Amino acid sequence: MKRILSGMQPTRQLHLGNYLGALKNWVDFQKDTDMQRLYCVVDLHAITMPYDREQLAQSTLEITAAYMAAGIDPEKSTLFVQSHIPEHSQLMWLLATMAQMGKLERMTQFKDKAGKNKERACLGLFAYPVLMAADILIYKATHVPVGEDQKQHLELTRDLAATFNTRYGVEFFPQPEPVIAGPAPRVMSLRDGTSKMSKSADSDMTRINLTDTPDIIAKKIKKAKTDSYPLPDNLKDLEGRLEALNLVTIYAALADISKEQVIKEFAGQQFGNFKPALIDVAIEHLAPITSRMNELLDDKTQIEQALHAGAAQAREIAAPVLADVQKIMGFIK
Ligand code: TRP
């Protein structure tokens, strides 16, 4: 039985890149009856950088609302908050005794986030990938949908699983596989086709947030960077036209059609025609998600109920796995 686990940090709002690159995919996995799904909000990871307490609580609710509004069904997937399951942190400590400093030092995300002053970075930021490994291994997850930027962390997780198995002479943890898929694994900035759409980019015009109103979506797409050529009649000719390719990719992913189909429909047309069509598709697809998110946030009962039930389901898996690990490692009960 496949078991999928993934999570997102509750840091600011979700945008179209998170939706098309991850969330939509998570929702699509629900069609597979032969698979168990666990989706969490990784709040413990969010405090490895300076943060605001009230914002943390608000974002945790918002991300949960976004999961649900996008179509994660608590009946089909286990939806929970990482900090509600103490076993993640408990397993992390045990794994920390097997994680080599040298390997952690090579993590590019640590290097990026620690910046120039590595001496002042906190232990939590350094140990971030070990907690992520614990998130995955505490459920013996077999598949982990992640973005390219998280592949290195998943490699480390596989490494820790293997170290544990070898050191204790057991076949206990499976090797979790990365799943890099989704209708558009890399949605780029609306202003610069070479950088990823990101929560942390300074200008809000670079991204479409899941909370943007139709007017704002329209404005952002109208102002999106393009070039002055019409759309070609084949995909190959979009190579090198990064901004144009990005908009075609977004259109295809939102409309649930292939990029080839988009090209066929708009071959020879200028962005003056294409952009209004893209605006329509974006609003048609995103407006219901945004309004559902607002509904869920107005009366938080549904979110709270889902998280409560999700935590109980998650602990039912996590607690016996932790107990087994403790036993294997030689602790008395
Ligand atoms: N580090 C991931 C990110 O920033 C989030 C994350 C934490 C995660 N734990 C996880 C993703 C476990 C997948 C599985 O995107």
PDB file of C-alpha atoms in Angstrom, residues 61 68 295-308:
ATOM      1  CA  LEU A  61      -5.577  28.202   9.806  1.00  0.00           C
ATOM      2  CA  MET A  68      -9.702  22.188   2.118  1.00  0.00           C
ATOM      3  CA  GLU A 295     -16.154  30.807   4.231  1.00  0.00           C
ATOM      4  CA  LEU A 296     -14.016  28.308   6.106  1.00  0.00           C
ATOM      5  CA  LEU A 297     -12.100  31.102   7.813  1.00  0.00           C
ATOM      6  CA  ASP A 298     -15.230  33.020   8.789  1.00  0.00           C
ATOM      7  CA  ASP A 299     -16.515  30.134  10.832  1.00  0.00           C
ATOM      8  CA  LYS A 300     -13.587  27.997  11.823  1.00  0.00           C
ATOM      9  CA  THR A 301     -15.596  25.030  13.145  1.00  0.00           C
ATOM     10  CA  GLN A 302     -15.050  22.922  10.038  1.00  0.00           C
ATOM     11  CA  ILE A 303     -11.316  23.556  10.028  1.00  0.00           C
ATOM     12  CA  GLU A 304     -11.043  22.750  13.712  1.00  0.00           C
ATOM     13  CA  GLN A 305     -13.059  19.580  13.388  1.00  0.00           C
ATOM     14  CA  ALA A 306     -11.006  18.387  10.434  1.00  0.00           C
ATOM     15  CA  LEU A 307      -7.734  19.065  12.251  1.00  0.00           C
ATOM     16  CA  HIS A 308      -8.941  17.388  15.397  1.00  0.00           C
TER      17      HIS A 308
END
